[in-house]
Short mmCIF file of C-alpha atoms and ligand atoms in Angstrom, two decimals:
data_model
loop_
_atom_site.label_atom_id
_atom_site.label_comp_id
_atom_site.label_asym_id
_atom_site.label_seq_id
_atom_site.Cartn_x
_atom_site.Cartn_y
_atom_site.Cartn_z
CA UNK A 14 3.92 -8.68 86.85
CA UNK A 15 3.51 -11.18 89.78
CA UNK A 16 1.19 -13.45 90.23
CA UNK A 17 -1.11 -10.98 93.04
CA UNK A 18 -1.99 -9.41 89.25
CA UNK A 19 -5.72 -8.68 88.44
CA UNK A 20 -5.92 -9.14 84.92
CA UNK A 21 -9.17 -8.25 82.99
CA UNK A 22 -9.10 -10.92 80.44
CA UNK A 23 -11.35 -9.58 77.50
CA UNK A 24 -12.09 -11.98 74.37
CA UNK A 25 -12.78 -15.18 75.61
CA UNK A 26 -12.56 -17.11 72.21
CA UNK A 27 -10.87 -19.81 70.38
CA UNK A 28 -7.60 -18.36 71.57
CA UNK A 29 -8.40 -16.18 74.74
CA UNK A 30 -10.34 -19.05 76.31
CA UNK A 31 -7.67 -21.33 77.49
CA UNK A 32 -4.73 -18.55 77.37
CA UNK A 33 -7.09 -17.21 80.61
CA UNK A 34 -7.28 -20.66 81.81
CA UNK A 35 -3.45 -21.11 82.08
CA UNK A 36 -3.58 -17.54 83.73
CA UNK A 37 -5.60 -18.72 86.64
CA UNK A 38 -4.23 -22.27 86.93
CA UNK A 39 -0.90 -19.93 87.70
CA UNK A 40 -2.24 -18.51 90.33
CA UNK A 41 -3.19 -14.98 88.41
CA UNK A 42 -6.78 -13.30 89.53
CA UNK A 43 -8.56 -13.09 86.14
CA UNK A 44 -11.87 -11.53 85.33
CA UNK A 45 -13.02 -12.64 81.96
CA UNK A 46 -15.21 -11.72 79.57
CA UNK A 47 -16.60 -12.05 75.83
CA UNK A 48 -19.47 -10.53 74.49
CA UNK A 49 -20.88 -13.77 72.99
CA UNK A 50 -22.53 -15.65 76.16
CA UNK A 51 -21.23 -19.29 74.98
CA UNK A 52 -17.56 -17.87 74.85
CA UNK A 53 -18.49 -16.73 78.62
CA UNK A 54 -20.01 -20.05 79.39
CA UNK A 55 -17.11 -22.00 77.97
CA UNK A 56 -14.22 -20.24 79.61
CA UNK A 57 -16.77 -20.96 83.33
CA UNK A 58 -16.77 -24.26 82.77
CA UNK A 59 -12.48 -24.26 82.32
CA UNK A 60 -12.50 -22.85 85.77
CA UNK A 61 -12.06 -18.81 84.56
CA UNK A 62 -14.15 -16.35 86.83
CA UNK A 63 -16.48 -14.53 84.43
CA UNK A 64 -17.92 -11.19 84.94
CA UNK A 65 -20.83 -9.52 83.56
CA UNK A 66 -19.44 -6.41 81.70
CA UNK A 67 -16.36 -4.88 80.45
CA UNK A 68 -16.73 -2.32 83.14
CA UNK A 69 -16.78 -5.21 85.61
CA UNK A 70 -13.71 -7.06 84.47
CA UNK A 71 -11.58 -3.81 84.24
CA UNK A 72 -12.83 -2.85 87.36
CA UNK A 73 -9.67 -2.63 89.76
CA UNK A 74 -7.43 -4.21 86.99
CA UNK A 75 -3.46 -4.21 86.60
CA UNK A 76 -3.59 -5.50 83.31
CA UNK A 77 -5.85 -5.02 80.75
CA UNK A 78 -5.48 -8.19 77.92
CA UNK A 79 -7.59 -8.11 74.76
CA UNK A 80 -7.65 -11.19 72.59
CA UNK A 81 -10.07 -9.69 69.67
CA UNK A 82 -10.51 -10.84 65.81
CA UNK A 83 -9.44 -7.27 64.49
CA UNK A 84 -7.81 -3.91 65.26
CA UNK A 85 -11.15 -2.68 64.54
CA UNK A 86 -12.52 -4.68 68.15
CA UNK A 87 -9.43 -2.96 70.05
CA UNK A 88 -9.99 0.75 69.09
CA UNK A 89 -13.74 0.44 69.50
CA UNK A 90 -13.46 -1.12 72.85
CA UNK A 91 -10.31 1.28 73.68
CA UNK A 92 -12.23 4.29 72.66
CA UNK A 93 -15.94 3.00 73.01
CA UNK A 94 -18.52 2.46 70.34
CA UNK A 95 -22.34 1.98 69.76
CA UNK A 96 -23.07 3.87 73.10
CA UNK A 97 -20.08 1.93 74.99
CA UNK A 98 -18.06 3.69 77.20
CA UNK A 99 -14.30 3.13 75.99
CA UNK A 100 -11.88 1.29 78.31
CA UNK A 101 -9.30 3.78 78.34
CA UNK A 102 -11.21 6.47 80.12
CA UNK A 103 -12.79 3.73 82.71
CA UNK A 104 -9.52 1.97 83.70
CA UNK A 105 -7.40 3.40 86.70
CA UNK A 106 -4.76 5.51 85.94
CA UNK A 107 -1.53 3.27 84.54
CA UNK A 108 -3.45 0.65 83.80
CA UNK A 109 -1.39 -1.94 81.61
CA UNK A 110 -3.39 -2.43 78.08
CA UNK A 111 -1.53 -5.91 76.66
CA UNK A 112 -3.24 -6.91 73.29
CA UNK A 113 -2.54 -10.04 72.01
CA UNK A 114 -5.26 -10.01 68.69
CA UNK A 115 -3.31 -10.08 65.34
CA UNK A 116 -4.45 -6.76 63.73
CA UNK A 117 -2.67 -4.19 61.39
CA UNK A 118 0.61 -2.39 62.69
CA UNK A 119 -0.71 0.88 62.44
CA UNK A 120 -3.76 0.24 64.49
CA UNK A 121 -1.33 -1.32 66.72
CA UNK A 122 0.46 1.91 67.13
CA UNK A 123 -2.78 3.93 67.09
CA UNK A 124 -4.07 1.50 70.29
CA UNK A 125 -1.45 2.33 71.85
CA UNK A 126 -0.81 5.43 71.51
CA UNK A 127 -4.27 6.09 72.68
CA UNK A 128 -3.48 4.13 75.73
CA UNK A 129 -0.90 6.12 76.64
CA UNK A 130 -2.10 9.63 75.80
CA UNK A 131 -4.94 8.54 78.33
CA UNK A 132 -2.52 8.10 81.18
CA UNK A 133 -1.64 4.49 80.79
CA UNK A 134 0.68 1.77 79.69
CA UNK A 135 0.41 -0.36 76.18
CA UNK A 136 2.06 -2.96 74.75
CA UNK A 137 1.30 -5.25 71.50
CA UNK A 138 1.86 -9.01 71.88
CA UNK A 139 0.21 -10.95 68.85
CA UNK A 140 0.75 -15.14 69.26
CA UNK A 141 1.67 -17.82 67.07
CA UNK A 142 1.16 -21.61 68.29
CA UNK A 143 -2.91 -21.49 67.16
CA UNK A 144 -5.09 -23.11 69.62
CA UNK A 145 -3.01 -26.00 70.61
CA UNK A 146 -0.24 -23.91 71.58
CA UNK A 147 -2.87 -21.68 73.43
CA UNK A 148 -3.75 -24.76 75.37
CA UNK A 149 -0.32 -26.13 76.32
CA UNK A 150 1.05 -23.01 77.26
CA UNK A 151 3.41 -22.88 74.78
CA UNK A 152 2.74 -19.91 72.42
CA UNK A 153 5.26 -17.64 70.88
CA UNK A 154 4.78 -14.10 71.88
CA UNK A 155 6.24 -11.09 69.61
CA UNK A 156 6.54 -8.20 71.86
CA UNK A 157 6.16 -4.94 70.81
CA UNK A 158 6.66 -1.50 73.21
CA UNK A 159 8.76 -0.06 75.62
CA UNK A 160 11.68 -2.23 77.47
CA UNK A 161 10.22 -1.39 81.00
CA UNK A 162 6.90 -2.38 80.05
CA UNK A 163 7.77 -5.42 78.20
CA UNK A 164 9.95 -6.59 81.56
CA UNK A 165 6.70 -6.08 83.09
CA UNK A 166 4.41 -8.26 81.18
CA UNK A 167 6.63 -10.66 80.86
CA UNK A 168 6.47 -12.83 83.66
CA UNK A 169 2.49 -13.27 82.67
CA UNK A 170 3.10 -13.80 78.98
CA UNK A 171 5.90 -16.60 79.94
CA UNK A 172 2.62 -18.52 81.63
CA UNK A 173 0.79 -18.61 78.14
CA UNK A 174 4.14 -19.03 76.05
CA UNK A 175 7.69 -20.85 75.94
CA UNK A 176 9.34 -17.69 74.02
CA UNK A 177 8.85 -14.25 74.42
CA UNK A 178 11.12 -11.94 72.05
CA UNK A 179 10.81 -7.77 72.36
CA UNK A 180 10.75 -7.19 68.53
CA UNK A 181 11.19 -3.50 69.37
CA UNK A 182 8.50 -0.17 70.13
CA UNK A 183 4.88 -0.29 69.36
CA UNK A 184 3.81 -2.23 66.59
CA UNK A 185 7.28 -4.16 66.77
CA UNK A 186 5.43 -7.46 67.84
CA UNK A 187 2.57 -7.17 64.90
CA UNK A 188 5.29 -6.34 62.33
CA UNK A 189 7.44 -9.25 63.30
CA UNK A 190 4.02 -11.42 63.04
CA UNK A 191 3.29 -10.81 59.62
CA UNK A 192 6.61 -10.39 58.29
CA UNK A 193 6.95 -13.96 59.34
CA UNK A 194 3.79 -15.10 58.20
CA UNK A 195 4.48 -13.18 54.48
CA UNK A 196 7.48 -15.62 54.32
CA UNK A 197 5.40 -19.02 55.57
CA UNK A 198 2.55 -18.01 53.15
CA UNK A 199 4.76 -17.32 50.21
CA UNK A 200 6.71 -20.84 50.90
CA UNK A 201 4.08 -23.09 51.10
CA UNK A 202 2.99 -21.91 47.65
CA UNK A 203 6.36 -21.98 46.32
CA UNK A 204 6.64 -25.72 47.99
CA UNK A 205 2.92 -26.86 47.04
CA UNK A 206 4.28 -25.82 43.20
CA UNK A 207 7.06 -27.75 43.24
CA UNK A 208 5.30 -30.75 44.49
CA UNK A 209 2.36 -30.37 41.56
CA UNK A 210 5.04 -29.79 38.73
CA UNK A 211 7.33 -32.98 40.89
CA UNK A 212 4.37 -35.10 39.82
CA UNK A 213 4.07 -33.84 36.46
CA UNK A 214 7.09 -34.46 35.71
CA UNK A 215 7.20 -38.41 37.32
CA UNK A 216 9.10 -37.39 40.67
CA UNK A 217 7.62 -39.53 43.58
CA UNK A 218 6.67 -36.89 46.37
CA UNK A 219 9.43 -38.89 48.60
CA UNK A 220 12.28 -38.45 45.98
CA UNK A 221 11.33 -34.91 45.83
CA UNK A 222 11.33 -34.14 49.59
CA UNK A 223 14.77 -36.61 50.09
CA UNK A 224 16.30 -33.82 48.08
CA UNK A 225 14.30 -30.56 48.86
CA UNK A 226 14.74 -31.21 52.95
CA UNK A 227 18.47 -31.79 52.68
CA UNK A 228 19.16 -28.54 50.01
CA UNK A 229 18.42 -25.15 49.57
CA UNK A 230 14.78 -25.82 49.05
CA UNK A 231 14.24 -26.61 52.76
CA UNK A 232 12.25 -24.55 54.95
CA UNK A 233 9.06 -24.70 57.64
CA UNK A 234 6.86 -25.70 55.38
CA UNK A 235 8.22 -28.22 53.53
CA UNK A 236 9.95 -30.12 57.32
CA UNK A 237 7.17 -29.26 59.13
CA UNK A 238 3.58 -29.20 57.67
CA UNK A 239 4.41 -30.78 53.94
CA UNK A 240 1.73 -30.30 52.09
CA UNK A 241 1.79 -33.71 50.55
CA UNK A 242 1.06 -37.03 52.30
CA UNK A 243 3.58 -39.26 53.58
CA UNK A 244 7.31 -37.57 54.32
CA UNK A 245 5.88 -35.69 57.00
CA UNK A 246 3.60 -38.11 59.01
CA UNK A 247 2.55 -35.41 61.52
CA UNK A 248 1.49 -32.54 59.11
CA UNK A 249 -1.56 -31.47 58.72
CA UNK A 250 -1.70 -33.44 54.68
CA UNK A 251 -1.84 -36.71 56.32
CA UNK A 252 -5.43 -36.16 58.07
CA UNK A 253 -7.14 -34.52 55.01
CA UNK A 254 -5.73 -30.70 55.95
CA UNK A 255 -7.52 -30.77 59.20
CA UNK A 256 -5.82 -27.60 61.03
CA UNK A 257 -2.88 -26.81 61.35
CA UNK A 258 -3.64 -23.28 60.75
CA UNK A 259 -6.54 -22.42 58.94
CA UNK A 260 -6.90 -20.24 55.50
CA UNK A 261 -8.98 -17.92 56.66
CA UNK A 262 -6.39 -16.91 59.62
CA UNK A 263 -3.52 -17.13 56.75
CA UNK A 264 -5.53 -15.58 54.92
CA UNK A 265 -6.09 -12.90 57.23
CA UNK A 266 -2.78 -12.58 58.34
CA UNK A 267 -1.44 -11.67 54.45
CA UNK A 268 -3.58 -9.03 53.85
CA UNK A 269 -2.72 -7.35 57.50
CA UNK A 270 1.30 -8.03 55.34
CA UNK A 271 -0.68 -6.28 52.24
CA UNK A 272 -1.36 -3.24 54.05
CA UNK A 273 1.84 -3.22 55.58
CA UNK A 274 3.14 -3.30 51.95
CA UNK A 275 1.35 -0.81 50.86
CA UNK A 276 1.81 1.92 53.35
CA UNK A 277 5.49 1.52 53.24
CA UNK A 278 6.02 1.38 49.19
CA UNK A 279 8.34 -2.00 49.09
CA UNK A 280 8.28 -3.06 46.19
CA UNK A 281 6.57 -6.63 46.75
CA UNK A 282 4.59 -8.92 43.94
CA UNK A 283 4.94 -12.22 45.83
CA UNK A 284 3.05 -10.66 48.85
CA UNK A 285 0.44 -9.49 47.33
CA UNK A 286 0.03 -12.23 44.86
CA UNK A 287 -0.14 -14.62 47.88
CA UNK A 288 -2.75 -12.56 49.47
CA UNK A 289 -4.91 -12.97 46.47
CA UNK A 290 -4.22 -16.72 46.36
CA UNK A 291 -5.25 -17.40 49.94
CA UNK A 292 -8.12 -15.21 49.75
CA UNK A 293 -9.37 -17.05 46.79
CA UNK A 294 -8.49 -20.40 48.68
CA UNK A 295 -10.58 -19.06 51.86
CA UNK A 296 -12.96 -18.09 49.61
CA UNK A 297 -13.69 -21.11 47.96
CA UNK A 298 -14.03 -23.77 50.81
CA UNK A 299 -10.44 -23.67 51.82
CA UNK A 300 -11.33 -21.52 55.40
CA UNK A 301 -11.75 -24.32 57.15
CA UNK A 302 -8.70 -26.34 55.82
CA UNK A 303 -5.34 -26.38 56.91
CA UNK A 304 -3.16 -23.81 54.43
CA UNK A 305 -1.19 -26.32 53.17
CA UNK A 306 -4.68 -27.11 51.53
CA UNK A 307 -3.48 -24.73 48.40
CA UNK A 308 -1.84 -27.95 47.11
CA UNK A 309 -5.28 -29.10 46.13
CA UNK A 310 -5.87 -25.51 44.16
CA UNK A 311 -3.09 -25.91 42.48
CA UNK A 312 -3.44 -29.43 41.55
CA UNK A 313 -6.73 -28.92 40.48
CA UNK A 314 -6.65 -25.76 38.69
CA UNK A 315 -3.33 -27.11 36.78
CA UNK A 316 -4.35 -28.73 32.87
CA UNK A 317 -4.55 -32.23 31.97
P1 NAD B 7 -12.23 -15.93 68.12
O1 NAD B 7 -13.14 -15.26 67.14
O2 NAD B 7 -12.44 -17.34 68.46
O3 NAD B 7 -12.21 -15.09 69.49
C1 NAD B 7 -12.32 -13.70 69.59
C2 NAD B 7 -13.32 -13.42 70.70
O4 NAD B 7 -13.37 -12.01 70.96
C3 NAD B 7 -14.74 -13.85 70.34
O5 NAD B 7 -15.21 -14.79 71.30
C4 NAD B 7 -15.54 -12.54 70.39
O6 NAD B 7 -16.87 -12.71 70.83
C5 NAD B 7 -14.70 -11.73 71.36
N1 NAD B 7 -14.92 -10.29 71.30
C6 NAD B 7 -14.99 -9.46 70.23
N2 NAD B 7 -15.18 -8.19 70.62
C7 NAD B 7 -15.23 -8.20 71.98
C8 NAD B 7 -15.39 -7.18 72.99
N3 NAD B 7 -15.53 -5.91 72.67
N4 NAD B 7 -15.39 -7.55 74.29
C9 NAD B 7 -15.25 -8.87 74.64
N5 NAD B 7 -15.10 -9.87 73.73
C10 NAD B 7 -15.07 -9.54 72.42
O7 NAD B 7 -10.76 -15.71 67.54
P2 NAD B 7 -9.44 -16.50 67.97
O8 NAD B 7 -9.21 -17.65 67.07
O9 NAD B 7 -9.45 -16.69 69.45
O10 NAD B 7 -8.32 -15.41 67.60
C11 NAD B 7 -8.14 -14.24 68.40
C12 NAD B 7 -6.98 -13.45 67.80
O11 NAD B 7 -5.80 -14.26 67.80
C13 NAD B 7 -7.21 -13.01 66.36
O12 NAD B 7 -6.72 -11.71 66.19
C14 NAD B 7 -6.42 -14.04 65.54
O13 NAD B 7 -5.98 -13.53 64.30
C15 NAD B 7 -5.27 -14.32 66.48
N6 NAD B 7 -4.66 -15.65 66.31
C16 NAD B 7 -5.45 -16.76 66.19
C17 NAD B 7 -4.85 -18.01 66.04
C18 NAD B 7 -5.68 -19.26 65.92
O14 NAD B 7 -5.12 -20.33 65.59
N7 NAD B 7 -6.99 -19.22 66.16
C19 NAD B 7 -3.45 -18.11 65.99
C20 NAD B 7 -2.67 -16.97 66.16
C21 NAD B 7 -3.29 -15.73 66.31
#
């Protein structure tokens, strides 16, 4: 998709707000929009043209890109709700619909099918990079739909990202999301345990990662974000669990991998056990709070 593009950019929050800005500092013509006026306000000030409606924004558009909190957001807006006319029947004929919200697979493949039963083209392209990644331009895109259509959103996703990977058809880019994110939430408990039972048992939490990082125990979350002060200077334990990525989006993102679970029968107990862990941790103050927080629930919770 070149840059002569009009892309109706629709959820103008946390994420969507600066993707749009990197859209139009590329050149892209963006109309953007958010139903919550200070989401509308903020992405104006960044230098993203705002328009008044969803009918507005799509008006005219190549590309329709949804940046929403759920699945539930997509379909409604795709289909219409609460009096709304749905996008799908609005939008001119092959219209691209690109959403980038993290939401279940299967809605994933419903949205999409929907798209293209109505005549157009779909593709699902959840992020990971959080908001700083959203700002830099550097997200991670995990591409899910057809091989012509994903060479066709490309060049626009490579403007908000620094890797783009086709996962495979529709769905393929929310599966790969929170089959990775089933992994990082399962490791950081497994990691945050092994730190709380380290000190237990008199290991200094440098010993412990000296050994861990350079054997089989290493992974992401013990390099990267250690959820202990000190070895890791940059991660997000060394400023009191400031984000990072926050529970409530881990959270979030395991039981979209729950449901996933469930619908296909594998026979998981870590997954869901993690699910119920960070729910628990969102739960009780921890929404706000790095993940990596759920060192500090199981430290506190442990006896003596
Ligand atoms: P957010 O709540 O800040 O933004 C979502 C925006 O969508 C809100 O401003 C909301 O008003 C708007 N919205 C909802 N329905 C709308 C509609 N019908 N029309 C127009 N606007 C509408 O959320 P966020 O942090 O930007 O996350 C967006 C998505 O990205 C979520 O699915 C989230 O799971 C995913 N994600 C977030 C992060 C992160 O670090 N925040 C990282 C990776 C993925």
């Amino acid at each position: 998709m070149p840059e002569q593009t009009t892309v109706a950019f629709l959820g103008l929050g946390h994420m969507g707000g600066p993707m749009a800005v990197n859209l139009v500092r590329a050149g892209y013509t963006v109309a953007g929009f958010d139903v919550v006026p200070a989401a509308l306000e903020a992405a104006q000030t960044h230098g993203v043209p705002t328009v008044a409606s969803p009918l507005d924004a799509i008006a005219g558009a190549d590309v329709v890109l949804t940046m929403f909190p759920s699945g539930q957001h997509v379909l409604d807006a795709y289909r219409g709700a609460d009096g709304q006319p749905g996008l799908l029947a609005e939008a001119k004929p092959g219209t691209m619909f690109l959403d980038c919200s993290t939401i279940n697979v299967d809605e994933a493949r419903e949205a999409s099918a929907l798209a293209i039963a109505a005549g157009h083209r779909a593709v699902d392209a959840p992020v990971s990079g959080g908001v700083v990644g959203a700002e830099a331009g550097t997200l991670t895109f995990m591409v899910g739909g057809e091989t012509e259509d994903f060479e066709a959103v490309r060049p626009l996703l490579e403007v908000m990202g620094k890797r783009v990977v086709h996962c495979g058809g529709h769905g393929g880019g929310q599966a790969a999301k929170i089959c990775n994110n089933l992994i990082l939430g399962v490791s950081m408990i497994a990691v945050s345990e092994a730190f709380v039972l380290g000190e237990k048992l008199g290991l200094t939490h440098q010993a412990l990662f000296d050994v861990a990082s350079n054997a089989s125990g290493q992974c992401w979350a013990l390099t990267t974000n250690c959820p202990v002060p000190g070895p890791v200077p940059t991660s997000p334990a060394n400023r009191d669990y400031q984000p990072g990525f926050a529970g409530a989006l881990m959270a979030k993102d395991l039981r979209l991998a729950l449901n996933a679970l469930e619908s296909t029968g594998v026979a998981a107990r870590l997954g869901p056990l993690a699910s119920e862990i960070y729910d628990t941790f969102a739960a009780e103050g921890g929404a706000g709070r790095d993940f990596s927080g759920i060192i500090t629930d199981i430290r506190d919770k442990s006896q003596h």
